[in-house]
Amino acid sequence: MSERNSLIAFFIAFLVGVTIGYFHYLKIKPTDEQKTQLQIDRVIRTELCDRLVSDIARFKEAPHSFKRTSLTVLMGESRESAKALLPDLPDSHPIQFHGNQESLFSECPTNARQWVKISAVFPEFYEQEKAFVESKKAQGLSLPGFFGGLPITQKSTERRVALVIGNSAYTARPLKNPVNDAKDIAQFLRNTGFTVTELLDADLAKMRAAVDRFSLDLSNNDVGLIYYSGHGIEYKGRNYFVPVNASIQDEQEIPRQAFDATEILEKVGRFKSGAMILIVDACRNSPIFSKFRSAKVGLETMAVPNGMIVAFSASPGQIAGDGNGRNSPYTAALIKEAQIPSRKIEDILKETRRAVSDETSGRQVPWYNSSLVGDFYFLKN
Amino acid sequence: MSIEKIPPWIRWAFLPVASPLTLVIVSIVATIGSKLLVFIGGERGWSENFYSYLLVPGISGYFAVMVTYVLAPNGKIKAAMVFALIWIAVCGYISFIFVASGQWKSLLFPISMTVGCALAVLGSRE
């Protein structure tokens, strides 16, 4: 076969591949919602990379006066920019990044990808960076690469561990948002230095095992956090989290088929050394539970051991909404308020309460009960 | 051990496996090499994207076809041509998916691999 014929054969083979790709794409074509989300992801990615590059440039210009912007704040700003850059999107459409952390920085330059590996909570490491840059400048040497011989990652001074549970796939009355809530909360917690175990659509056995493992992990950590989103029910003064495989036909089956939240308090009550946070976005109304005479609407108050804060998405006797967007009103507000740096958790929960109460016209008023010793910040400048 | 000592039927049987396997192995090795070169080159060297989108796929495609030329007991050029056509068709498929999903920059990858495969066939004719 001559060279010319070979090239023609290559071209035809390429076209055959394109044709197969076309027909296959028709089958796997993203829906309009998926296309919109891909567009949002792309814009957020680009905005975030630009901000990171600009942060690095500011550091190089003035290392003494440089103040690093935390990744969570940069994400918040990127999302705001994305809102402005996508004016065709309806206001109610949530602007959230849905890809994984790896893909978030995939289009950033190499130095920006290295930059984000330095957590914002390590001022002592930042001091090392400044000293390194100054010493190289004093020697008249050009920096070999932005981070030279410095380690890329550092461990946090405060060890944080979290268990995040989101149950959506109930057989009888599935919920739309708990899995989304859990994923978004997990991502936020990771960005603030937590080691997160994410449990989605969990049955009773998995929930028990996860809580057991979590309570063992607590002893090696300074801060523990459990977040639950899904159905919850109160029965005889105790609150229960409903696993996805529960098939509760009679109220007396509740203690057997649902997870008693008091177990969490008992297990973590032994955790003496640090702060423990329990956030519950439950009690979405379900007709399964409303038929029970003695099972009330809403969850009950919980006695809080020392060093702990418990936050609920609705006051006792109220129902928490699942929400029309990606997240429940409570979780959406919580993530938004928690991203503001240097805010104590109590202030975050107060602002969350205000936001949710305003949004639901007072029908859902979150509450919390705290016996924390000392202040806890998700993000601190 | 010369490859000619391996019985032809084994070489034919191994041929369909050898090409994708070579693609994977060469990609891994080339990626490691490119990361070293990016590190050594620093800010003045070629960017990681040059290696990931241009050099690595081109080299992988080249060797994925070249291995069939080497391994085939007879009809070497025809065997290399067949595998080159298969890989180029795969590149065509990937190209369409990238175009349809708006990832224009990623088009460099299949184009580079196509060129690598074509060069392997055209070079082996000599």
Short mmCIF file of C-alpha atoms in Angstrom, two decimals:
data_model
loop_
_atom_site.label_atom_id
_atom_site.label_comp_id
_atom_site.label_asym_id
_atom_site.label_seq_id
_atom_site.Cartn_x
_atom_site.Cartn_y
_atom_site.Cartn_z
CA MET A 1 0.00 0.00 0.00
CA SER A 2 1.43 3.38 -0.95
CA GLU A 3 1.96 6.14 1.54
CA ARG A 4 -0.92 8.11 0.05
CA ASN A 5 -3.27 5.17 0.42
CA SER A 6 -2.07 4.65 3.99
CA LEU A 7 -2.91 8.25 4.85
CA ILE A 8 -6.35 7.89 3.26
CA ALA A 9 -6.89 4.70 5.28
CA PHE A 10 -5.91 6.53 8.50
CA PHE A 11 -8.31 9.34 7.69
CA ILE A 12 -11.16 6.91 7.02
CA ALA A 13 -10.41 5.04 10.27
CA PHE A 14 -10.51 8.35 12.15
CA LEU A 15 -13.86 9.17 10.55
CA VAL A 16 -15.21 5.74 11.45
CA GLY A 17 -14.22 6.40 15.05
CA VAL A 18 -15.87 9.81 14.99
CA THR A 19 -19.07 8.25 13.59
CA ILE A 20 -19.13 5.57 16.29
CA GLY A 21 -18.50 8.31 18.83
CA TYR A 22 -21.42 10.31 17.48
CA PHE A 23 -23.91 7.43 17.79
CA HIS A 24 -22.59 6.47 21.20
CA TYR A 25 -22.77 10.06 22.36
CA LEU A 26 -26.44 10.19 21.41
CA LYS A 27 -26.97 7.41 23.96
CA ILE A 28 -24.85 8.90 26.73
CA LYS A 29 -25.63 12.54 26.02
CA PRO A 30 -25.97 14.49 29.25
CA THR A 31 -29.37 15.81 30.17
CA ASP A 32 -29.92 19.55 30.23
CA GLU A 33 -29.46 19.49 33.99
CA GLN A 34 -26.17 17.63 33.64
CA LYS A 35 -25.01 20.03 30.92
CA THR A 36 -25.81 22.96 33.15
CA GLN A 37 -23.90 21.35 36.00
CA LEU A 38 -20.90 20.66 33.74
CA GLN A 39 -20.95 24.30 32.72
CA ILE A 40 -21.10 25.40 36.34
CA ASP A 41 -18.22 23.06 37.23
CA ARG A 42 -16.15 24.43 34.36
CA VAL A 43 -16.72 28.05 35.35
CA ILE A 44 -16.03 27.40 39.04
CA ARG A 45 -12.83 25.55 38.11
CA THR A 46 -11.60 28.43 35.96
CA GLU A 47 -12.47 31.08 38.52
CA LEU A 48 -10.80 29.14 41.31
CA CYS A 49 -7.60 28.65 39.31
CA ASP A 50 -7.48 32.37 38.48
CA ARG A 51 -7.84 33.25 42.15
CA LEU A 52 -5.14 30.81 43.19
CA VAL A 53 -2.73 32.22 40.60
CA SER A 54 -3.51 35.72 41.78
CA ASP A 55 -2.88 34.68 45.41
CA ILE A 56 0.50 33.29 44.46
CA ALA A 57 1.39 36.48 42.58
CA ARG A 58 0.43 38.58 45.61
CA PHE A 59 2.61 36.41 47.84
CA LYS A 60 5.60 36.78 45.54
CA GLU A 61 5.17 40.56 45.42
CA ALA A 62 4.82 41.12 49.12
CA PRO A 63 5.48 38.07 51.29
CA HIS A 64 5.56 40.15 54.48
CA SER A 65 2.10 41.54 54.16
CA PHE A 66 0.57 38.58 52.38
CA LYS A 67 -2.48 37.02 53.97
CA ARG A 68 -3.54 33.72 52.46
CA THR A 69 -7.15 33.29 51.47
CA SER A 70 -8.48 29.94 52.61
CA LEU A 71 -9.59 27.49 49.98
CA THR A 72 -13.14 27.52 51.28
CA VAL A 73 -13.38 31.29 50.92
CA LEU A 74 -11.89 31.06 47.41
CA MET A 75 -14.51 28.46 46.53
CA GLY A 76 -17.23 30.73 47.88
CA GLU A 77 -15.93 33.62 45.78
CA SER A 78 -15.63 31.38 42.72
CA ARG A 79 -19.23 30.31 43.12
CA GLU A 80 -20.36 33.94 43.41
CA SER A 81 -18.44 34.76 40.24
CA ALA A 82 -19.95 31.76 38.52
CA LYS A 83 -23.39 33.10 39.41
CA ALA A 84 -22.52 36.40 37.76
CA LEU A 85 -20.91 34.73 34.75
CA LEU A 86 -23.95 32.52 34.14
CA PRO A 87 -26.79 35.04 34.07
CA ASP A 88 -29.09 32.65 32.20
CA LEU A 89 -29.29 30.37 35.21
CA PRO A 90 -32.38 30.88 37.38
CA ASP A 91 -31.65 32.41 40.77
CA SER A 92 -32.88 29.34 42.59
CA HIS A 93 -30.47 27.04 40.77
CA PRO A 94 -27.75 26.00 43.22
CA ILE A 95 -24.21 26.89 42.21
CA GLN A 96 -22.12 24.05 43.60
CA PHE A 97 -19.14 22.14 42.32
CA HIS A 98 -20.05 18.52 41.77
CA GLY A 99 -16.79 17.03 40.63
CA ASN A 100 -14.17 15.51 42.94
CA GLN A 101 -11.30 17.43 44.50
CA GLU A 102 -8.80 16.10 41.95
CA SER A 103 -10.73 17.52 39.02
CA LEU A 104 -11.21 20.85 40.81
CA PHE A 105 -7.59 21.80 40.16
CA SER A 106 -6.97 19.74 37.03
CA GLU A 107 -6.72 22.80 34.80
CA CYS A 108 -4.72 24.95 37.19
CA PRO A 109 -1.01 25.52 36.58
CA THR A 110 1.41 23.31 38.51
CA ASN A 111 2.31 25.92 41.12
CA ALA A 112 -1.37 26.54 41.88
CA ARG A 113 -1.91 22.80 42.34
CA GLN A 114 1.00 22.70 44.79
CA TRP A 115 -0.26 25.83 46.54
CA VAL A 116 -3.55 24.25 47.56
CA LYS A 117 -1.79 21.34 49.23
CA ILE A 118 -0.71 23.76 51.92
CA SER A 119 -3.65 23.98 54.26
CA ALA A 120 -4.76 27.45 55.27
CA VAL A 121 -4.62 26.58 58.94
CA PHE A 122 -0.82 26.30 59.21
CA PRO A 123 0.49 29.76 59.93
CA GLU A 124 3.76 28.24 61.14
CA PHE A 125 4.28 26.68 57.71
CA TYR A 126 3.49 29.97 56.07
CA GLU A 127 6.25 31.53 58.17
CA GLN A 128 8.62 28.93 56.76
CA GLU A 129 7.59 29.91 53.22
CA LYS A 130 8.25 33.58 53.91
CA ALA A 131 11.65 32.80 55.43
CA PHE A 132 12.55 30.60 52.47
CA VAL A 133 11.61 33.26 49.90
CA GLU A 134 13.50 35.96 51.82
CA SER A 135 16.61 33.82 52.23
CA LYS A 136 16.71 33.02 48.53
CA LYS A 137 16.24 36.67 47.62
CA ALA A 138 19.04 37.65 50.03
CA GLN A 139 21.35 35.13 48.34
CA GLY A 140 20.43 36.57 44.96
CA LEU A 141 19.29 33.14 43.84
CA SER A 142 16.29 32.54 41.67
CA LEU A 143 13.78 30.19 43.17
CA PRO A 144 14.07 26.77 41.51
CA GLY A 145 10.37 26.24 41.79
CA PHE A 146 7.82 27.92 43.91
CA PHE A 147 8.13 25.57 46.86
CA GLY A 148 11.80 24.66 46.58
CA GLY A 149 12.70 22.05 49.14
CA LEU A 150 9.79 22.76 51.46
CA PRO A 151 7.40 19.95 52.21
CA ILE A 152 4.21 20.21 50.23
CA THR A 153 1.83 19.07 52.94
CA GLN A 154 1.74 19.51 56.67
CA LYS A 155 -0.41 17.90 59.33
CA SER A 156 -2.93 20.12 61.12
CA THR A 157 -2.17 21.19 64.67
CA GLU A 158 -5.72 20.24 65.58
CA ARG A 159 -6.70 16.71 64.65
CA ARG A 160 -10.27 16.55 63.42
CA VAL A 161 -12.38 13.54 62.55
CA ALA A 162 -15.91 13.40 61.21
CA LEU A 163 -18.60 10.88 60.37
CA VAL A 164 -21.14 12.05 57.81
CA ILE A 165 -24.28 10.01 57.16
CA GLY A 166 -26.84 10.80 54.47
CA ASN A 167 -29.84 8.53 53.93
CA SER A 168 -32.00 9.16 50.88
CA ALA A 169 -32.94 5.79 49.38
CA TYR A 170 -35.75 4.81 51.72
CA THR A 171 -37.94 2.09 50.29
CA ALA A 172 -41.25 3.59 51.23
CA ARG A 173 -40.64 7.32 51.15
CA PRO A 174 -37.30 8.24 49.58
CA LEU A 175 -35.86 11.68 50.17
CA LYS A 176 -34.18 13.81 47.54
CA ASN A 177 -31.50 15.68 49.38
CA PRO A 178 -29.84 13.89 52.31
CA VAL A 179 -27.19 12.24 50.13
CA ASN A 180 -26.42 15.61 48.52
CA ASP A 181 -26.33 17.23 51.95
CA ALA A 182 -23.94 14.59 53.24
CA LYS A 183 -21.63 14.91 50.23
CA ASP A 184 -21.49 18.70 50.45
CA ILE A 185 -20.96 18.72 54.20
CA ALA A 186 -18.24 16.07 53.81
CA GLN A 187 -16.48 18.19 51.21
CA PHE A 188 -16.69 21.28 53.41
CA LEU A 189 -15.33 19.38 56.39
CA ARG A 190 -12.44 17.99 54.37
CA ASN A 191 -11.58 21.52 53.28
CA THR A 192 -11.43 22.55 56.93
CA GLY A 193 -9.04 19.79 57.95
CA PHE A 194 -11.36 16.97 58.98
CA THR A 195 -10.69 13.35 58.14
CA VAL A 196 -14.14 12.36 56.95
CA THR A 197 -15.89 9.02 56.76
CA GLU A 198 -18.84 9.36 54.43
CA LEU A 199 -21.72 6.92 54.71
CA LEU A 200 -24.48 7.17 52.15
CA ASP A 201 -27.79 5.27 52.19
CA ALA A 202 -26.76 3.22 55.19
CA ASP A 203 -28.58 0.32 56.79
CA LEU A 204 -28.72 -0.14 60.56
CA ALA A 205 -25.69 -2.41 60.75
CA LYS A 206 -23.51 0.03 58.80
CA MET A 207 -24.63 2.94 60.93
CA ARG A 208 -23.80 1.08 64.14
CA ALA A 209 -20.42 -0.06 62.83
CA ALA A 210 -19.55 3.45 61.62
CA VAL A 211 -20.42 5.03 64.96
CA ASP A 212 -18.39 2.37 66.80
CA ARG A 213 -15.37 3.05 64.59
CA PHE A 214 -15.82 6.77 64.98
CA SER A 215 -15.89 6.56 68.77
CA LEU A 216 -12.63 4.59 68.68
CA ASP A 217 -11.03 7.17 66.36
CA LEU A 218 -12.00 9.97 68.73
CA SER A 219 -9.29 9.06 71.18
CA ASN A 220 -6.65 10.00 68.59
CA ASN A 221 -8.25 13.31 67.70
CA ASP A 222 -8.93 16.71 69.21
CA VAL A 223 -12.30 17.39 67.55
CA GLY A 224 -15.05 14.97 66.54
CA LEU A 225 -18.13 15.72 64.44
CA ILE A 226 -21.09 13.59 63.44
CA TYR A 227 -23.54 14.81 60.83
CA TYR A 228 -26.77 12.98 60.04
CA SER A 229 -29.25 13.80 57.28
CA GLY A 230 -32.29 11.66 56.64
CA HIS A 231 -35.48 10.54 58.36
CA GLY A 232 -35.60 10.88 62.11
CA ILE A 233 -38.28 10.05 64.60
CA GLU A 234 -38.88 10.57 68.29
CA TYR A 235 -40.30 7.75 70.38
CA LYS A 236 -40.79 7.70 74.13
CA GLY A 237 -38.49 10.63 74.68
CA ARG A 238 -35.65 9.28 72.56
CA ASN A 239 -34.57 10.30 69.06
CA TYR A 240 -33.93 7.73 66.39
CA PHE A 241 -32.20 7.98 63.02
CA VAL A 242 -33.95 5.81 60.47
CA PRO A 243 -31.73 3.61 58.27
CA VAL A 244 -32.71 3.05 54.64
CA ASN A 245 -33.60 -0.61 55.21
CA ALA A 246 -36.06 0.10 58.01
CA SER A 247 -39.50 -1.35 57.53
CA ILE A 248 -41.37 -0.03 60.53
CA GLN A 249 -44.94 -1.30 60.63
CA ASP A 250 -45.56 -0.66 64.28
CA GLU A 251 -44.16 1.99 66.63
CA GLN A 252 -42.77 -0.69 68.90
CA GLU A 253 -40.40 -1.70 66.12
CA ILE A 254 -38.74 1.71 66.19
CA PRO A 255 -36.12 0.91 68.85
CA ARG A 256 -35.25 -2.32 67.03
CA GLN A 257 -35.10 -1.02 63.48
CA ALA A 258 -33.84 2.52 63.94
CA PHE A 259 -30.62 3.88 65.38
CA ASP A 260 -30.96 5.41 68.85
CA ALA A 261 -29.20 8.78 68.79
CA THR A 262 -28.60 8.51 72.52
CA GLU A 263 -26.10 5.73 71.72
CA ILE A 264 -23.94 8.37 70.09
CA LEU A 265 -23.97 10.50 73.23
CA GLU A 266 -23.13 7.50 75.38
CA LYS A 267 -20.25 6.40 73.18
CA VAL A 268 -18.72 9.83 72.71
CA GLY A 269 -19.44 10.83 76.27
CA ARG A 270 -16.29 8.95 77.15
CA PHE A 271 -14.36 11.37 74.88
CA LYS A 272 -13.00 13.81 77.39
CA SER A 273 -10.20 15.67 75.71
CA GLY A 274 -11.76 17.76 72.96
CA ALA A 275 -14.83 19.21 71.30
CA MET A 276 -17.60 16.98 69.99
CA ILE A 277 -20.20 18.26 67.54
CA LEU A 278 -23.42 16.50 66.56
CA ILE A 279 -25.44 18.01 63.71
CA VAL A 280 -28.79 16.48 62.88
CA ASP A 281 -30.75 17.46 59.80
CA ALA A 282 -33.57 14.98 60.22
CA CYS A 283 -37.22 14.73 60.97
CA ARG A 284 -38.45 15.09 57.42
CA ASN A 285 -42.08 14.23 57.66
CA SER A 286 -43.05 10.79 56.49
CA PRO A 287 -46.52 9.28 56.39
CA ILE A 288 -45.01 6.03 57.64
CA PHE A 289 -44.35 7.65 60.96
CA SER A 290 -47.31 9.97 61.17
CA LYS A 291 -49.69 7.05 61.54
CA PHE A 292 -48.14 6.11 64.86
CA ARG A 293 -50.14 7.48 67.75
CA SER A 294 -47.39 8.09 70.22
CA ALA A 295 -44.63 9.01 67.76
CA LYS A 296 -44.72 12.78 67.75
CA VAL A 297 -43.80 15.12 64.93
CA GLY A 298 -40.34 16.51 65.39
CA LEU A 299 -37.41 15.34 67.46
CA GLU A 300 -36.92 15.69 71.17
CA THR A 301 -34.35 17.77 73.03
CA MET A 302 -31.22 15.88 74.05
CA ALA A 303 -29.14 16.27 77.17
CA VAL A 304 -25.67 17.27 76.11
CA PRO A 305 -22.56 15.90 77.84
CA ASN A 306 -19.75 18.25 78.76
CA GLY A 307 -17.62 19.41 75.83
CA MET A 308 -20.31 18.82 73.27
CA ILE A 309 -22.65 20.81 71.06
CA VAL A 310 -25.76 19.33 69.46
CA ALA A 311 -27.49 21.13 66.61
CA PHE A 312 -30.85 20.21 65.09
CA SER A 313 -32.31 21.48 61.87
CA ALA A 314 -35.70 22.16 63.51
CA SER A 315 -36.98 22.93 66.98
CA PRO A 316 -38.70 20.21 69.00
CA GLY A 317 -42.10 19.54 67.48
CA GLN A 318 -41.21 21.07 64.10
CA ILE A 319 -40.57 19.36 60.80
CA ALA A 320 -37.39 19.97 58.81
CA GLY A 321 -37.86 20.57 55.08
CA ASP A 322 -36.09 18.52 52.43
CA GLY A 323 -35.83 21.57 50.20
CA ASN A 324 -36.41 22.08 46.47
CA GLY A 325 -32.82 22.55 45.39
CA ARG A 326 -29.77 20.36 45.85
CA ASN A 327 -29.69 20.76 49.63
CA SER A 328 -32.11 21.06 52.49
CA PRO A 329 -32.62 24.64 53.67
CA TYR A 330 -30.74 23.88 56.89
CA THR A 331 -27.67 22.28 55.35
CA ALA A 332 -27.47 24.89 52.58
CA ALA A 333 -27.54 27.69 55.15
CA LEU A 334 -25.11 25.89 57.46
CA ILE A 335 -22.49 25.40 54.74
CA LYS A 336 -22.86 29.03 53.64
CA GLU A 337 -22.52 30.46 57.14
CA ALA A 338 -19.71 28.12 58.13
CA GLN A 339 -17.49 29.29 55.28
CA ILE A 340 -16.99 32.70 56.83
CA PRO A 341 -13.64 32.53 58.61
CA SER A 342 -13.07 33.35 62.27
CA ARG A 343 -16.62 32.57 63.28
CA LYS A 344 -17.32 30.49 66.35
CA ILE A 345 -19.59 27.53 65.85
CA GLU A 346 -22.27 29.05 68.08
CA ASP A 347 -22.37 32.14 65.86
CA ILE A 348 -22.53 29.96 62.75
CA LEU A 349 -25.51 28.07 64.19
CA LYS A 350 -27.23 31.32 65.19
CA GLU A 351 -26.85 32.74 61.70
CA THR A 352 -28.02 29.44 60.23
CA ARG A 353 -31.08 29.61 62.47
CA ARG A 354 -31.84 33.13 61.31
CA ALA A 355 -31.41 32.22 57.64
CA VAL A 356 -33.56 29.09 57.79
CA SER A 357 -36.27 30.77 59.86
CA ASP A 358 -36.41 33.64 57.35
CA GLU A 359 -36.52 31.26 54.41
CA THR A 360 -39.32 29.14 55.89
CA SER A 361 -41.23 32.09 57.38
CA GLY A 362 -40.74 30.71 60.85
CA ARG A 363 -42.07 27.21 60.08
CA GLN A 364 -38.62 25.72 60.68
CA VAL A 365 -36.39 27.18 63.34
CA PRO A 366 -33.15 25.28 63.95
CA TRP A 367 -31.88 25.02 67.49
CA TYR A 368 -28.75 23.96 69.29
CA ASN A 369 -27.67 23.06 72.77
CA SER A 370 -24.08 23.66 73.78
CA SER A 371 -21.85 22.69 76.64
CA LEU A 372 -18.64 23.27 74.74
CA VAL A 373 -15.66 24.27 76.78
CA GLY A 374 -13.73 26.81 74.78
CA ASP A 375 -14.31 28.09 71.27
CA PHE A 376 -14.40 26.04 68.09
CA TYR A 377 -13.83 27.51 64.65
CA PHE A 378 -14.17 25.65 61.39
CA LEU A 379 -11.97 28.27 59.77
CA LYS A 380 -9.68 30.69 61.47
CA ASN A 381 -7.53 33.41 59.93
CA MET B 1 16.55 -14.65 23.50
CA SER B 2 15.56 -13.72 19.97
CA ILE B 3 11.91 -13.11 19.28
CA GLU B 4 12.23 -15.31 16.19
CA LYS B 5 12.62 -18.36 18.43
CA ILE B 6 9.11 -17.92 19.81
CA PRO B 7 6.67 -20.08 17.83
CA PRO B 8 4.58 -18.03 15.38
CA TRP B 9 1.24 -19.15 16.85
CA ILE B 10 2.24 -17.78 20.25
CA ARG B 11 3.26 -14.51 18.68
CA TRP B 12 -0.05 -14.22 16.83
CA ALA B 13 -1.99 -15.09 19.96
CA PHE B 14 -0.14 -12.52 22.01
CA LEU B 15 -0.43 -9.78 19.39
CA PRO B 16 -3.89 -8.46 20.38
CA VAL B 17 -2.75 -8.25 23.99
CA ALA B 18 0.68 -6.82 23.31
CA SER B 19 -0.52 -3.64 21.66
CA PRO B 20 -2.81 -2.35 24.45
CA LEU B 21 -0.38 -3.60 27.05
CA THR B 22 2.43 -1.68 25.41
CA LEU B 23 0.25 1.40 25.24
CA VAL B 24 -0.40 1.24 28.97
CA ILE B 25 3.19 0.49 29.97
CA VAL B 26 4.70 3.13 27.71
CA SER B 27 2.15 5.68 28.97
CA ILE B 28 3.10 4.98 32.56
CA VAL B 29 6.82 5.13 31.88
CA ALA B 30 6.50 8.24 29.73
CA THR B 31 4.34 9.95 32.37
CA ILE B 32 6.94 9.25 35.07
CA GLY B 33 9.67 10.50 32.75
CA SER B 34 7.69 13.64 31.95
CA LYS B 35 7.17 14.43 35.64
CA LEU B 36 10.94 14.14 36.14
CA LEU B 37 11.58 16.40 33.19
CA VAL B 38 9.04 18.96 34.47
CA PHE B 39 10.75 18.88 37.87
CA ILE B 40 14.22 19.22 36.40
CA GLY B 41 13.15 21.83 33.87
CA GLY B 42 11.46 23.99 36.52
CA GLU B 43 9.68 27.12 35.44
CA ARG B 44 11.81 27.43 32.29
CA GLY B 45 11.13 23.92 31.03
CA TRP B 46 8.22 22.66 29.04
CA SER B 47 4.93 22.55 30.91
CA GLU B 48 3.31 19.39 32.19
CA ASN B 49 0.57 19.87 29.61
CA PHE B 50 3.10 19.61 26.77
CA TYR B 51 4.11 16.18 28.02
CA SER B 52 0.62 14.96 29.00
CA TYR B 53 -1.22 16.10 25.91
CA LEU B 54 1.45 15.91 23.22
CA LEU B 55 4.47 13.79 23.95
CA VAL B 56 3.10 10.92 26.04
CA PRO B 57 0.14 10.02 23.78
CA GLY B 58 2.31 10.34 20.67
CA ILE B 59 5.00 8.07 22.05
CA SER B 60 2.47 5.59 23.43
CA GLY B 61 0.67 5.38 20.08
CA TYR B 62 3.93 4.94 18.24
CA PHE B 63 5.10 2.04 20.38
CA ALA B 64 1.65 0.43 20.54
CA VAL B 65 1.82 0.02 16.77
CA MET B 66 5.55 -0.67 16.60
CA VAL B 67 5.23 -3.63 18.95
CA THR B 68 2.86 -5.33 16.49
CA TYR B 69 5.38 -4.81 13.71
CA VAL B 70 8.09 -6.42 15.82
CA LEU B 71 5.98 -9.24 17.16
CA ALA B 72 4.16 -10.34 13.98
CA PRO B 73 5.91 -13.42 12.50
CA ASN B 74 4.99 -12.37 8.95
CA GLY B 75 2.90 -9.72 7.24
CA LYS B 76 4.49 -7.23 9.64
CA ILE B 77 3.43 -4.12 7.80
CA LYS B 78 -0.14 -5.35 7.38
CA ALA B 79 -0.33 -6.22 11.10
CA ALA B 80 1.04 -2.81 12.06
CA MET B 81 -1.42 -1.18 9.67
CA VAL B 82 -4.40 -3.05 11.15
CA PHE B 83 -3.55 -2.06 14.70
CA ALA B 84 -2.80 1.50 13.68
CA LEU B 85 -6.22 1.73 12.06
CA ILE B 86 -7.86 0.35 15.21
CA TRP B 87 -6.08 2.84 17.45
CA ILE B 88 -6.80 5.72 15.10
CA ALA B 89 -10.49 4.78 15.07
CA VAL B 90 -10.41 4.82 18.89
CA CYS B 91 -8.81 8.26 18.71
CA GLY B 92 -11.61 9.38 16.39
CA TYR B 93 -14.17 8.19 18.90
CA ILE B 94 -12.44 9.95 21.79
CA SER B 95 -12.11 13.13 19.70
CA PHE B 96 -15.84 13.28 19.10
CA ILE B 97 -16.62 12.78 22.78
CA PHE B 98 -14.22 15.59 23.71
CA VAL B 99 -15.69 17.93 21.09
CA ALA B 100 -19.26 17.12 22.14
CA SER B 101 -18.45 17.77 25.80
CA GLY B 102 -16.62 21.01 25.05
CA GLN B 103 -13.18 19.83 26.12
CA TRP B 104 -11.37 21.35 23.20
CA LYS B 105 -7.93 21.38 24.77
CA SER B 106 -8.11 17.63 25.33
CA LEU B 107 -8.32 17.09 21.55
CA LEU B 108 -4.54 17.29 21.48
CA PHE B 109 -4.39 13.89 23.12
CA PRO B 110 -6.10 11.79 20.41
CA ILE B 111 -4.55 13.86 17.63
CA SER B 112 -1.10 13.29 19.03
CA MET B 113 -1.76 9.58 19.43
CA THR B 114 -3.03 9.39 15.85
CA VAL B 115 0.16 10.97 14.61
CA GLY B 116 2.23 8.55 16.69
CA CYS B 117 0.41 5.52 15.24
CA ALA B 118 0.70 6.87 11.68
CA LEU B 119 4.41 7.53 12.07
CA ALA B 120 4.96 4.00 13.35
CA VAL B 121 3.40 2.53 10.19
CA LEU B 122 5.02 4.96 7.78
CA GLY B 123 8.38 4.52 9.46
CA SER B 124 8.20 0.73 9.43
CA ARG B 125 7.65 0.62 5.69
CA GLU B 126 11.23 1.63 5.05
#
